N, C-alpha and C. Protein backbone atom coordinates (compact mmCIF):
# COMPACT_ATOMS: atom_id res chain seq x y z
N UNK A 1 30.13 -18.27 -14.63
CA UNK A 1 30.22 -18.00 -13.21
C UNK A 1 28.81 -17.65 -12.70
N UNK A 2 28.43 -18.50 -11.69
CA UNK A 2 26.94 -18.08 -10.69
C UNK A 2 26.84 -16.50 -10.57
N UNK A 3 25.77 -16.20 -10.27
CA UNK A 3 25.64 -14.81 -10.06
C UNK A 3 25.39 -15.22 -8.24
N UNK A 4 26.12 -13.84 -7.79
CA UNK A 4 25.94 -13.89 -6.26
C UNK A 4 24.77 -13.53 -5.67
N UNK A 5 24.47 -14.07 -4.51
CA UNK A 5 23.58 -13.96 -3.95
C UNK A 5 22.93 -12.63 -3.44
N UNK A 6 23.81 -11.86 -3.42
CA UNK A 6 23.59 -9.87 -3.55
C UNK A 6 22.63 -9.39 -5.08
N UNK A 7 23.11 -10.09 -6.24
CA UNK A 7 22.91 -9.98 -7.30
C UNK A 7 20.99 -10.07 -7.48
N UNK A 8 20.98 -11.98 -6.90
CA UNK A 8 19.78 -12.44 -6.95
C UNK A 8 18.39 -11.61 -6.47
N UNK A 9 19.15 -10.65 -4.83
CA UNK A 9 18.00 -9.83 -4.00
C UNK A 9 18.00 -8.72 -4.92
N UNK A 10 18.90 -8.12 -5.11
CA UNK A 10 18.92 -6.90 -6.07
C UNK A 10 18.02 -7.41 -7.77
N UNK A 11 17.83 -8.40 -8.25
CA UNK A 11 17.16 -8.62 -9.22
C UNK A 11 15.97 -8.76 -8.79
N UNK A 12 15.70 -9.09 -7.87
CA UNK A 12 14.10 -9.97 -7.74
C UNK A 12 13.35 -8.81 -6.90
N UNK A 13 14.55 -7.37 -6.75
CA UNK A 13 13.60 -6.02 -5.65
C UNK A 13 13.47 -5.52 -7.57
N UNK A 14 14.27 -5.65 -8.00
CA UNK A 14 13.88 -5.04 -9.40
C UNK A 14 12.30 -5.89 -10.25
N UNK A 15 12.61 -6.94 -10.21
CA UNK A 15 11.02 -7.09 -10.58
C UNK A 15 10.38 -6.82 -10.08
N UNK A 16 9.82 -6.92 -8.37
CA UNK A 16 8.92 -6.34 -7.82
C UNK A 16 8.48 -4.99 -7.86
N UNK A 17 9.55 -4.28 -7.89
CA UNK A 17 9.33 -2.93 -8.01
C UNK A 17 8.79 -2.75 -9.76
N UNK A 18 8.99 -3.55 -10.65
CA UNK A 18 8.67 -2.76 -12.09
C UNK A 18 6.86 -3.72 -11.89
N UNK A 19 6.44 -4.59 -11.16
CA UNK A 19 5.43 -5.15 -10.94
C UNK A 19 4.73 -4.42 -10.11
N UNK A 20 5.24 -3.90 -9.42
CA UNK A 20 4.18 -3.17 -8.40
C UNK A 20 3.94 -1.71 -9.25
N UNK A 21 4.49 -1.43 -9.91
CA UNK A 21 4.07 -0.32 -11.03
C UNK A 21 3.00 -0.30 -11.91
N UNK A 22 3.82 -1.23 -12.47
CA UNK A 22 2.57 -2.08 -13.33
C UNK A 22 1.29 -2.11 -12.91
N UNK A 23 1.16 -3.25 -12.19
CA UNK A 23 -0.02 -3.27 -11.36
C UNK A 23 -0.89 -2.31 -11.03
N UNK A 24 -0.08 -1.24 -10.61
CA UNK A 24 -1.12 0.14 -9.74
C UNK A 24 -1.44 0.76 -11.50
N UNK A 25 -0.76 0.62 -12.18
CA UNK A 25 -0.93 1.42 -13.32
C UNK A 25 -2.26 1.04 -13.82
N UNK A 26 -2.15 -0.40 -13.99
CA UNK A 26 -3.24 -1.30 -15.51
C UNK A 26 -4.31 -2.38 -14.53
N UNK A 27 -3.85 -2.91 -13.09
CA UNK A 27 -4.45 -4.17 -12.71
C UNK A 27 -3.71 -5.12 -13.15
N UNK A 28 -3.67 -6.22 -12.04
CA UNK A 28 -3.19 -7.85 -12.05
C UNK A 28 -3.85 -8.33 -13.58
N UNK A 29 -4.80 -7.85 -13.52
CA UNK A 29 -5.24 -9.22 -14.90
C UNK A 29 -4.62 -8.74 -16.12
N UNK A 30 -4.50 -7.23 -16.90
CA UNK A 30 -4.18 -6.55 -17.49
C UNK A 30 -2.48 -6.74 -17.87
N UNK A 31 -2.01 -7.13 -16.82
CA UNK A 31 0.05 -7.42 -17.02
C UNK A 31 0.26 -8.80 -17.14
N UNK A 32 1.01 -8.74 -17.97
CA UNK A 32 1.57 -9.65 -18.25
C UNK A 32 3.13 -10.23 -17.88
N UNK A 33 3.33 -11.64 -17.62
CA UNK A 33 4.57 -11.52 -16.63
C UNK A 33 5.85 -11.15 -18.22
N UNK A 34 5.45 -11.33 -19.36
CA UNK A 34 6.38 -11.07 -19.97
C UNK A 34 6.77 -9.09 -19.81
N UNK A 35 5.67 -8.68 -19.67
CA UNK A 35 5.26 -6.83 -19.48
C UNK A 35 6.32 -6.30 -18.61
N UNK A 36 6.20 -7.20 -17.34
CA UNK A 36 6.86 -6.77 -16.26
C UNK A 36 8.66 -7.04 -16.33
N UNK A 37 8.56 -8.43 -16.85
CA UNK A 37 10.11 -8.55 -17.15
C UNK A 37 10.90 -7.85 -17.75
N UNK A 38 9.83 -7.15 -19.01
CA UNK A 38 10.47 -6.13 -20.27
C UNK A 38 10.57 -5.11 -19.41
N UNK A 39 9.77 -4.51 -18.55
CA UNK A 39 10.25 -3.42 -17.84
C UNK A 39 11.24 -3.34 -16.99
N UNK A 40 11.41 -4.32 -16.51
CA UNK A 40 12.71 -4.71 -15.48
C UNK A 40 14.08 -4.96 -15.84
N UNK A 41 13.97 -4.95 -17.67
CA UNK A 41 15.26 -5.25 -18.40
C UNK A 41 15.56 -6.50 -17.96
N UNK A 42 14.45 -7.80 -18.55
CA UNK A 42 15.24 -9.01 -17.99
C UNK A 42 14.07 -10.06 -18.90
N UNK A 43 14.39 -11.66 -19.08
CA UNK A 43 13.85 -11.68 -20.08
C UNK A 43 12.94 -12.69 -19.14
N UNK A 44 11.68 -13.56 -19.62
CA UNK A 44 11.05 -14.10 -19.23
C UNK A 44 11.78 -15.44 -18.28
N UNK A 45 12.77 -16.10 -18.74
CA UNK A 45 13.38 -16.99 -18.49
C UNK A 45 12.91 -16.70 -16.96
N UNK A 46 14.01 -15.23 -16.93
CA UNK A 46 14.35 -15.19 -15.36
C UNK A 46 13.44 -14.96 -14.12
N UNK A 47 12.17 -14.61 -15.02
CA UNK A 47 11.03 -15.00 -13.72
C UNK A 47 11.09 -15.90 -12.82
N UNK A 48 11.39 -17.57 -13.74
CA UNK A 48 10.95 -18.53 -12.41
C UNK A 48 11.88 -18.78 -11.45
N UNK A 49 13.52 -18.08 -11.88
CA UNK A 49 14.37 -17.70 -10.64
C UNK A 49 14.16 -17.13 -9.68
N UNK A 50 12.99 -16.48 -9.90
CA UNK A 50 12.44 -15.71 -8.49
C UNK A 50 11.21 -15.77 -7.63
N UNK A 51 9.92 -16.55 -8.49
CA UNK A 51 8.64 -16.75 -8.39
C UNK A 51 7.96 -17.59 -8.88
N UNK A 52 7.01 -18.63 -8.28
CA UNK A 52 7.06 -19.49 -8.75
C UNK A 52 5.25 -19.39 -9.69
N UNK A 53 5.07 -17.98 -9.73
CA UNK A 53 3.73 -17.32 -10.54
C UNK A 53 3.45 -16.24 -10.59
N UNK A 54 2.34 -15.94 -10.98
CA UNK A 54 2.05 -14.54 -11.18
C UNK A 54 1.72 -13.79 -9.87
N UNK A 55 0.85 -14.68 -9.05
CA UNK A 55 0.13 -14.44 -7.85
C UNK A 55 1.29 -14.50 -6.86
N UNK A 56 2.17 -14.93 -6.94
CA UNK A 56 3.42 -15.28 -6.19
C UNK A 56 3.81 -14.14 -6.21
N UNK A 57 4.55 -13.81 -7.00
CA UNK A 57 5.24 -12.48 -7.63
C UNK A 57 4.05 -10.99 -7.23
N UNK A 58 2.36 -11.03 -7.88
CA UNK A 58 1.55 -10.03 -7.15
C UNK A 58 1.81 -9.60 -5.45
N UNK A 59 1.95 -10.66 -4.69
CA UNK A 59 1.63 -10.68 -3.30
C UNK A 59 3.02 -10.04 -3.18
N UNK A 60 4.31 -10.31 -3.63
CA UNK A 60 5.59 -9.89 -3.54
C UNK A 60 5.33 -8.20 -3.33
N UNK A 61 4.77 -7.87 -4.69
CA UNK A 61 4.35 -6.52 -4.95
C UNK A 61 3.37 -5.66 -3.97
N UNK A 62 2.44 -6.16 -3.62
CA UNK A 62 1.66 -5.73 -2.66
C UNK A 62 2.21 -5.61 -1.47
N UNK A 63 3.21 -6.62 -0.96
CA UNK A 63 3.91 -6.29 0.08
C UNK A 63 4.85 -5.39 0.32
N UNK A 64 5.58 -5.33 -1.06
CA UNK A 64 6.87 -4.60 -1.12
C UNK A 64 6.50 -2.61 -0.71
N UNK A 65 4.78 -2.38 -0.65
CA UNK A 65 4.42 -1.20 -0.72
C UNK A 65 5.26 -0.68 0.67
N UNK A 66 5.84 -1.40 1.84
CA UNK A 66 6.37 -1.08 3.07
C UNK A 66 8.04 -0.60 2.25
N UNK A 67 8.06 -1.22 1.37
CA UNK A 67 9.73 -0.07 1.14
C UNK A 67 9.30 1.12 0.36
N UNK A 68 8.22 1.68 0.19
CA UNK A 68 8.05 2.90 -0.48
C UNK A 68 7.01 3.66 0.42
N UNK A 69 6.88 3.22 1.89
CA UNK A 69 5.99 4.24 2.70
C UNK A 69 6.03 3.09 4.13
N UNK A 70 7.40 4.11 4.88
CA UNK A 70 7.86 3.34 5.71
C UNK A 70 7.02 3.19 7.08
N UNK A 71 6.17 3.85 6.84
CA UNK A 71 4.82 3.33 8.29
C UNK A 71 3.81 2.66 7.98
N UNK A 72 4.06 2.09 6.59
CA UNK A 72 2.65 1.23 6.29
C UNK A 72 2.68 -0.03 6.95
N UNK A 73 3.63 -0.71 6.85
CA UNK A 73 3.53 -2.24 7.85
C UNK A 73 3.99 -2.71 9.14
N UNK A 74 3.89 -1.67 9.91
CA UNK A 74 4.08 -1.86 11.33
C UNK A 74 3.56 -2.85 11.86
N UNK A 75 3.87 -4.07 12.30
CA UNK A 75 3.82 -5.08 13.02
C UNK A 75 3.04 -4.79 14.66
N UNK A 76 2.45 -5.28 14.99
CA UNK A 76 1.63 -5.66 16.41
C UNK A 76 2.70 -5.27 17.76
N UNK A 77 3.87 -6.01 17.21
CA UNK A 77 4.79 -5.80 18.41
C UNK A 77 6.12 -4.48 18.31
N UNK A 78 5.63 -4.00 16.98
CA UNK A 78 6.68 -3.41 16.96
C UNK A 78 5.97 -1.83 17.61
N UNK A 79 7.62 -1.42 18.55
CA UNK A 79 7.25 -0.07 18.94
C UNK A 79 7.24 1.07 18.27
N UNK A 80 6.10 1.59 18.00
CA UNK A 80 6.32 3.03 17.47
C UNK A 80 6.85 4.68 17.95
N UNK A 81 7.12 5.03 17.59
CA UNK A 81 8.61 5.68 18.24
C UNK A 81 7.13 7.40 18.19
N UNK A 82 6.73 8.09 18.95
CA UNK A 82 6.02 9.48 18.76
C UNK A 82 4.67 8.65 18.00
N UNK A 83 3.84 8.38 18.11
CA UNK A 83 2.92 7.76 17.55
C UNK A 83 1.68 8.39 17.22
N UNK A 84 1.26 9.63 17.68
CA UNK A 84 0.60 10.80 17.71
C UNK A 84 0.72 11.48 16.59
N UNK A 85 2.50 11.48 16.29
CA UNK A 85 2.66 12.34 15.28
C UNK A 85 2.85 11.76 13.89
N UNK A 86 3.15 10.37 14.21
CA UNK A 86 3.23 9.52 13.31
C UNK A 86 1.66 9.08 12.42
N UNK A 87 0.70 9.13 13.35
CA UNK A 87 -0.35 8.48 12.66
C UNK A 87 -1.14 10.18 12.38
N UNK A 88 -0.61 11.07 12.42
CA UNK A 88 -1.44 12.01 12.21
C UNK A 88 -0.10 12.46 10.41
N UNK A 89 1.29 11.77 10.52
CA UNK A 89 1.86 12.24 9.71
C UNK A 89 1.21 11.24 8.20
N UNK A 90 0.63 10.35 8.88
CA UNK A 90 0.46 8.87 7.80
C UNK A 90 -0.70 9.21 7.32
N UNK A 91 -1.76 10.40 8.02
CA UNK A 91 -3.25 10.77 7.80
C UNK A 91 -2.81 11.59 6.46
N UNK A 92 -2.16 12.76 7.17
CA UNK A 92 -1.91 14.28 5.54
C UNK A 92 -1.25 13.26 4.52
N UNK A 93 -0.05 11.91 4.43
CA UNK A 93 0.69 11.82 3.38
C UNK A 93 -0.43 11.08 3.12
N UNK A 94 -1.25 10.22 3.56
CA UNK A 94 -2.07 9.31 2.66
C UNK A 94 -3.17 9.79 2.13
N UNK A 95 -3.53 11.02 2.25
CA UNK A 95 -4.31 12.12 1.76
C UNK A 95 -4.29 12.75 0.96
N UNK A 96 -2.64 13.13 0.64
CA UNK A 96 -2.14 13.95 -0.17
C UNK A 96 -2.36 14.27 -1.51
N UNK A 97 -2.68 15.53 -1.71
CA UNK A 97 -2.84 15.40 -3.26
C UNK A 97 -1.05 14.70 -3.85
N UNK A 98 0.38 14.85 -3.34
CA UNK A 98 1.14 14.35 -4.28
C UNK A 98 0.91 12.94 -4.23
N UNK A 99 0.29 12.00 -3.17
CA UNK A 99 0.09 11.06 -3.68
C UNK A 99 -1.06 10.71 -4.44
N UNK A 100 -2.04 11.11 -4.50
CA UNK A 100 -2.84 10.95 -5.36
C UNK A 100 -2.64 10.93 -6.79
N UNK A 101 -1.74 11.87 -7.08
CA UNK A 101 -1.41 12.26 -8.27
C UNK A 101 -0.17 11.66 -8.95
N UNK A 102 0.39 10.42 -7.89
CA UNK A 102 1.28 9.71 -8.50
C UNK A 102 1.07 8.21 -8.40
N UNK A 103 0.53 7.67 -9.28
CA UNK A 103 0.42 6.69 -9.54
C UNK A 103 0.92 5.59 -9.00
N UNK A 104 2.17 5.95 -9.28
CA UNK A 104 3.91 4.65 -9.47
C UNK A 104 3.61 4.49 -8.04
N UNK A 105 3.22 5.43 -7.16
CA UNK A 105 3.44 5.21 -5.43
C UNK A 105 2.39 4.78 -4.68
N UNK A 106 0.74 4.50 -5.77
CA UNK A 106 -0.42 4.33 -4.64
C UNK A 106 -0.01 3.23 -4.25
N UNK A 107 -0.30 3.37 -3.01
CA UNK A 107 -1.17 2.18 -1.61
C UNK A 107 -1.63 1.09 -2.63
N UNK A 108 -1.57 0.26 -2.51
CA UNK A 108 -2.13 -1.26 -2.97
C UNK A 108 -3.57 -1.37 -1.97
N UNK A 109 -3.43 -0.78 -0.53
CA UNK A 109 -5.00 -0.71 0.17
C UNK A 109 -6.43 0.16 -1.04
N UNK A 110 -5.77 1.17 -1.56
CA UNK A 110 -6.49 2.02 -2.48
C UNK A 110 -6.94 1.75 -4.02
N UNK A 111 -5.29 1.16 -4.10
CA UNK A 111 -5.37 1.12 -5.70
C UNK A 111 -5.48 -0.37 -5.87
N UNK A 112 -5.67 -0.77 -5.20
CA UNK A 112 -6.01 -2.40 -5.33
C UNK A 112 -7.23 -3.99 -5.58
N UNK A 113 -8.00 -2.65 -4.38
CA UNK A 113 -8.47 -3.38 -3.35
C UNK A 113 -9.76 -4.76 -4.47
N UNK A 114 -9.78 -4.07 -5.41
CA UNK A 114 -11.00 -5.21 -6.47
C UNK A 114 -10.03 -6.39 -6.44
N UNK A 115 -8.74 -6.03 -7.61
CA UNK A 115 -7.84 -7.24 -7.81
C UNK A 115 -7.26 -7.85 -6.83
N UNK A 116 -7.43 -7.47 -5.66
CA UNK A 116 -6.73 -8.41 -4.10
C UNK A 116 -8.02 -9.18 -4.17
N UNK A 117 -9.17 -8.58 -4.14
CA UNK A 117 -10.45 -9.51 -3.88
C UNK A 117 -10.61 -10.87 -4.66
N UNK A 118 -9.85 -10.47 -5.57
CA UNK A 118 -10.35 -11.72 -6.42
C UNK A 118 -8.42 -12.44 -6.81
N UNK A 119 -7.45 -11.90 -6.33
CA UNK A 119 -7.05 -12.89 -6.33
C UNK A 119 -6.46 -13.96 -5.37
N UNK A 120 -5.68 -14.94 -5.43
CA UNK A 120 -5.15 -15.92 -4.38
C UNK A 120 -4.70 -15.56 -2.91
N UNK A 121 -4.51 -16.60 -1.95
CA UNK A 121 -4.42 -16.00 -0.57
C UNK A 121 -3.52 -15.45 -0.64
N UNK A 122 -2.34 -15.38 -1.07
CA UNK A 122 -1.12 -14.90 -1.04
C UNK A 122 -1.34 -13.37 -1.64
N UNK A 123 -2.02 -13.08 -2.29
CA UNK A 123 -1.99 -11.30 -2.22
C UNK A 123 -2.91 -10.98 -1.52
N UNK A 124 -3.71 -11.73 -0.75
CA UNK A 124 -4.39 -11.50 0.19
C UNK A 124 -4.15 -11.24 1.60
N UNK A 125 -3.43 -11.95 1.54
CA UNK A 125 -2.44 -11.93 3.32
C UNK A 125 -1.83 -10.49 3.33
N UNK A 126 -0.89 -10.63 2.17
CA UNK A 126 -0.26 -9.13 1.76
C UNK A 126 -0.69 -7.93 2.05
N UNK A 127 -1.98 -8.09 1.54
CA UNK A 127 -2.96 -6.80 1.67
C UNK A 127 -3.43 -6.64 3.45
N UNK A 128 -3.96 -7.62 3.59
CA UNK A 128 -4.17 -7.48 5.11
C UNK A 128 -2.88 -7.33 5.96
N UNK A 129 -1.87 -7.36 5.86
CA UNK A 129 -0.64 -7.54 5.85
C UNK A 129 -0.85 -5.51 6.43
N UNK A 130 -0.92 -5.13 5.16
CA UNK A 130 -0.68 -3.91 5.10
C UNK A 130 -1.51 -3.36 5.92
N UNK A 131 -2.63 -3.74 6.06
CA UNK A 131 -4.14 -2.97 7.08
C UNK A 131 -3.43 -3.27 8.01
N UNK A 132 -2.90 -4.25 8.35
CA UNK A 132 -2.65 -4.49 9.97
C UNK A 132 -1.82 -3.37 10.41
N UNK A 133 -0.75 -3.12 9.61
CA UNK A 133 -0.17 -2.48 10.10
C UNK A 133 -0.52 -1.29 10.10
N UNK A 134 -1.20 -0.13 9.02
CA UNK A 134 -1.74 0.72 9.43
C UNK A 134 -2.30 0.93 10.87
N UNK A 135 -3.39 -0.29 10.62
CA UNK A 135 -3.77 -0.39 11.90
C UNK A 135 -3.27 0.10 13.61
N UNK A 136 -2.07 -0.53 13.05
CA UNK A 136 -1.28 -0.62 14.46
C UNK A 136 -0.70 0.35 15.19
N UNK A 137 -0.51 1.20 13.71
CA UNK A 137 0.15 2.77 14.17
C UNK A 137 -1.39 3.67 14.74
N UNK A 138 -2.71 3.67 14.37
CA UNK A 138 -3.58 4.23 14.52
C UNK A 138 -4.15 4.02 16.11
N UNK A 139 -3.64 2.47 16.20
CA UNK A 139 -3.90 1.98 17.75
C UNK A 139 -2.68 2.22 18.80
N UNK A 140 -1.55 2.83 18.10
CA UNK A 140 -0.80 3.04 19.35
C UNK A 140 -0.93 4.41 19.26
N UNK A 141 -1.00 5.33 18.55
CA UNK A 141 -1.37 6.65 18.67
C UNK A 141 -2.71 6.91 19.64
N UNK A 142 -3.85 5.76 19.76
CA UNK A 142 -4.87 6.29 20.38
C UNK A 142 -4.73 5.00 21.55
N UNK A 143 -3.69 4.80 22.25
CA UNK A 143 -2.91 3.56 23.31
C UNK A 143 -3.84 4.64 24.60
N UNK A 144 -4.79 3.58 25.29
CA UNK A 144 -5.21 4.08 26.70
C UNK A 144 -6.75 4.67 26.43
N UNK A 145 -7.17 4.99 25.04
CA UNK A 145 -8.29 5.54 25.00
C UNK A 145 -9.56 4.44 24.77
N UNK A 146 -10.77 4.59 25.17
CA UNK A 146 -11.87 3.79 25.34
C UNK A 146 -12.24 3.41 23.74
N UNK A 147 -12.52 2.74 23.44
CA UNK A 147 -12.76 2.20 21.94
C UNK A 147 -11.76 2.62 20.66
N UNK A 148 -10.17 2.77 21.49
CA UNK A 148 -9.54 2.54 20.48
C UNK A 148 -9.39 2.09 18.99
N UNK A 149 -9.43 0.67 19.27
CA UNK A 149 -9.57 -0.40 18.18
C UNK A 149 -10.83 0.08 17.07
N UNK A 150 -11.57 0.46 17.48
CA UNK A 150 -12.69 0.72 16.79
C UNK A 150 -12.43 2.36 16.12
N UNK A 151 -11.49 3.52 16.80
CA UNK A 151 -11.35 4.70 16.44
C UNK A 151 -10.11 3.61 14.82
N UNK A 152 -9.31 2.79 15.26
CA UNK A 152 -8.57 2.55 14.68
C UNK A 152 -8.47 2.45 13.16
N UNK A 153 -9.39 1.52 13.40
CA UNK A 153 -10.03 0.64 12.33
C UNK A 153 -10.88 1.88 11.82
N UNK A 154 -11.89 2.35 11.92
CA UNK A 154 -12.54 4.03 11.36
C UNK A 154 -11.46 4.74 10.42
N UNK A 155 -10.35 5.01 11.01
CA UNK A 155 -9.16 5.66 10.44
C UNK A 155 -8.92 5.22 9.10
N UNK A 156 -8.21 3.78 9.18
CA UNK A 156 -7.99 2.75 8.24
C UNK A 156 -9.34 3.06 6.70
N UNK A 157 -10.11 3.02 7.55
CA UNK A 157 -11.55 2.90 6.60
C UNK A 157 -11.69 4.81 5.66
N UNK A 158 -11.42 5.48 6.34
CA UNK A 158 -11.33 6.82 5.99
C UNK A 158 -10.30 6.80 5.19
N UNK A 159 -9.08 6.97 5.51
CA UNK A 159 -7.75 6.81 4.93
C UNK A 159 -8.13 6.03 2.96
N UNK A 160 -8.48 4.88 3.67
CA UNK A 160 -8.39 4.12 2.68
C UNK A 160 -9.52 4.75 1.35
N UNK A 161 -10.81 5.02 2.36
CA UNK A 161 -12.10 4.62 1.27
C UNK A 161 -11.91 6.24 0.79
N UNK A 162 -11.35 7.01 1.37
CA UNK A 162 -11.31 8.96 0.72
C UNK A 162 -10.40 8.19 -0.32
N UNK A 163 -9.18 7.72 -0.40
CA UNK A 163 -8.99 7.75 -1.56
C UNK A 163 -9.41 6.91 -2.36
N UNK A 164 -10.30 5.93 -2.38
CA UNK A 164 -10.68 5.08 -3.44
C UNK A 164 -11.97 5.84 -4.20
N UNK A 165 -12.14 7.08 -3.48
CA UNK A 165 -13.39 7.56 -3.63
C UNK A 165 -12.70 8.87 -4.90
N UNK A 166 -12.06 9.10 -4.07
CA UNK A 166 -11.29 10.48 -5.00
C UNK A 166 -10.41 9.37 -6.29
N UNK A 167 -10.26 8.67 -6.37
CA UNK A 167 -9.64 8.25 -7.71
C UNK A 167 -10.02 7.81 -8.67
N UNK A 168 -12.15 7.56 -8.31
CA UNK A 168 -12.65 7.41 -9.05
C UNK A 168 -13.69 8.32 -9.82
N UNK A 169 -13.22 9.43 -9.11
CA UNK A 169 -14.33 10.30 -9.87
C UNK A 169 -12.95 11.52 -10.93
N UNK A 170 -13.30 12.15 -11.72
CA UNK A 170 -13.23 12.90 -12.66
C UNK A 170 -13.05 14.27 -12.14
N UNK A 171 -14.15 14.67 -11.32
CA UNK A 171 -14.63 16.13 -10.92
C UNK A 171 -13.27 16.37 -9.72
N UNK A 172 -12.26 17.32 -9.95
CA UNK A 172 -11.42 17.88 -9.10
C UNK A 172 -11.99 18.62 -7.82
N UNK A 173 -12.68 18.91 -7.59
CA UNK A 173 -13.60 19.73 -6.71
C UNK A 173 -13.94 18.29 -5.51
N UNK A 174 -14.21 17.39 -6.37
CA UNK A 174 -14.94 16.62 -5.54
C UNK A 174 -13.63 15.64 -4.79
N UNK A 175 -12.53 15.65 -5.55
CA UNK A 175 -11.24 14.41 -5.27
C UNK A 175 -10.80 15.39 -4.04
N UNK A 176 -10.71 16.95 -4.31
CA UNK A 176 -10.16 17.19 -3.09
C UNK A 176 -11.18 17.47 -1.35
N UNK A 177 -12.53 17.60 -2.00
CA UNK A 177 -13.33 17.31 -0.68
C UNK A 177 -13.85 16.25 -0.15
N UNK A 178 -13.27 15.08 -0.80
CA UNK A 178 -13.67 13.56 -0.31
C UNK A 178 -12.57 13.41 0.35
N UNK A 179 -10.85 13.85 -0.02
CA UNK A 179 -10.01 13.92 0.53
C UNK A 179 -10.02 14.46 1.90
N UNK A 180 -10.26 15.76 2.09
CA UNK A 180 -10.61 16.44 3.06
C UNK A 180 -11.52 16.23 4.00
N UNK A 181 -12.36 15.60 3.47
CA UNK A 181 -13.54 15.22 4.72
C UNK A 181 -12.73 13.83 5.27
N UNK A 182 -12.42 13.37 4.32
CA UNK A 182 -11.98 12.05 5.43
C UNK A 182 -10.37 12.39 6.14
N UNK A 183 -9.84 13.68 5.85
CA UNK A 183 -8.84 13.06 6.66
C UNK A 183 -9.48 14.30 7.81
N UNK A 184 -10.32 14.96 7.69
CA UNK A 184 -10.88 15.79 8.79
C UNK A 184 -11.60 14.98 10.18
N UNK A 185 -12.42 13.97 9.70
CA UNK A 185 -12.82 12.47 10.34
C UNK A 185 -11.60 11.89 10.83
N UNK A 186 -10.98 11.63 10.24
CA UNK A 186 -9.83 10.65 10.28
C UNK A 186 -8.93 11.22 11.92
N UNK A 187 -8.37 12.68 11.76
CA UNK A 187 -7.77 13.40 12.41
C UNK A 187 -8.74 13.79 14.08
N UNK A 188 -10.59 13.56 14.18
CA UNK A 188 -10.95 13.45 14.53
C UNK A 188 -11.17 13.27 15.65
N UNK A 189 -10.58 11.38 15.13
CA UNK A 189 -10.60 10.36 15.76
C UNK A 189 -9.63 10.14 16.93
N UNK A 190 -8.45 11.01 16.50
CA UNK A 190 -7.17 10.62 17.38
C UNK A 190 -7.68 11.77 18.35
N UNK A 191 -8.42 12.76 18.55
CA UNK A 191 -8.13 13.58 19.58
C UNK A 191 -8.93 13.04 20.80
N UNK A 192 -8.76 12.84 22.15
CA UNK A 192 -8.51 12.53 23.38
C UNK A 192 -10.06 12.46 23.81
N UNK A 193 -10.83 11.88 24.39
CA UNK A 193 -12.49 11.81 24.96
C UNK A 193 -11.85 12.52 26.27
């Protein structure tokens, strides 16, 4: 008997999700699609039921970061509901020491950003995918103010580069004042000329 079509989405959020783990854990080049299957409890076969590659399946993952941090991919047109409080709530969680300190949950903007560079358009889109939408919440929070777009994009760049900065150094002292300075900048930005 076919497996139902409920079955198929529910399998293929299960690979993504044991891939997007992966990934943030070791890097794209480092996993292997057999790695990810074994983690997903499923055997290689059933990869190409769902993807038709590795890079296929990466970009899946990189995207999927919007079901585990529900203001990351806000769309251009979509309305944001308090946006003030929203992009100042997206500043402290993307700051956070608990995310920092959990792996399984970084940002693909943070924990990514080498292996997006170098691989195919399709985890590329993904990734920008994800800036945009940051983006979007940072630009409707600062909706009416003179160089918005540009406070926006600053944000994005803070957000992002405090933590790529704090995850690469060792010294605790320093992960939490690279943290701090940028979301102090960051928070900055949104207040009113």
């Amino acid at each position: 008997m076919p497996y139902s079509p409920e079955h198929k989405v529910q399998t293929r959020a299960r690979v993504v999700e044991s891939a997007r783990r992966l990934f943030n854990r070791h890097g794209f080049e480092q996993v292997t699609i057999d790695q990810v299957m074994a983690s997903a409890g499923l055997t290689r076969g059933a990869f190409y039921h769902h993807f038709d590659s590795k890079d296929d399946l990466y970009a899946a993952a990189v995207a999927s970061f919007e079901t585990c941090n529900p203001f990351a991919t806000a769309n251009a047109d979509q309305v944001v509901k308090d946006p003030k409080r929203m992009a100042r709530m997206l500043v402290d969680l993307y700051l956070s020491d608990e995310v920092l300190e959990n792996i399984d949950l970084h940002c693909p903007l943070y924990a990514l950003p080498s292996d997006v560079a170098r691989a195919g358009l399709e985890p590329q889109q993904a990734y920008t995918d994800l800036m945009r939408g940051m983006r979007h919440i940072y630009r409707c929070a600062l909706k009416g103010i003179r160089d918005a777009d540009r406070r926006a994009e600053a944000m994005v760049a803070l957000c992002v580069g405090g933590m790529v900065l704090a995850r690469t150094t060792n010294d605790p002292e320093l992960r939490k004042s690279l943290r701090e300075s940028a979301r102090h900048q960051a928070l900055a930005l949104l207040k009113l000329d």
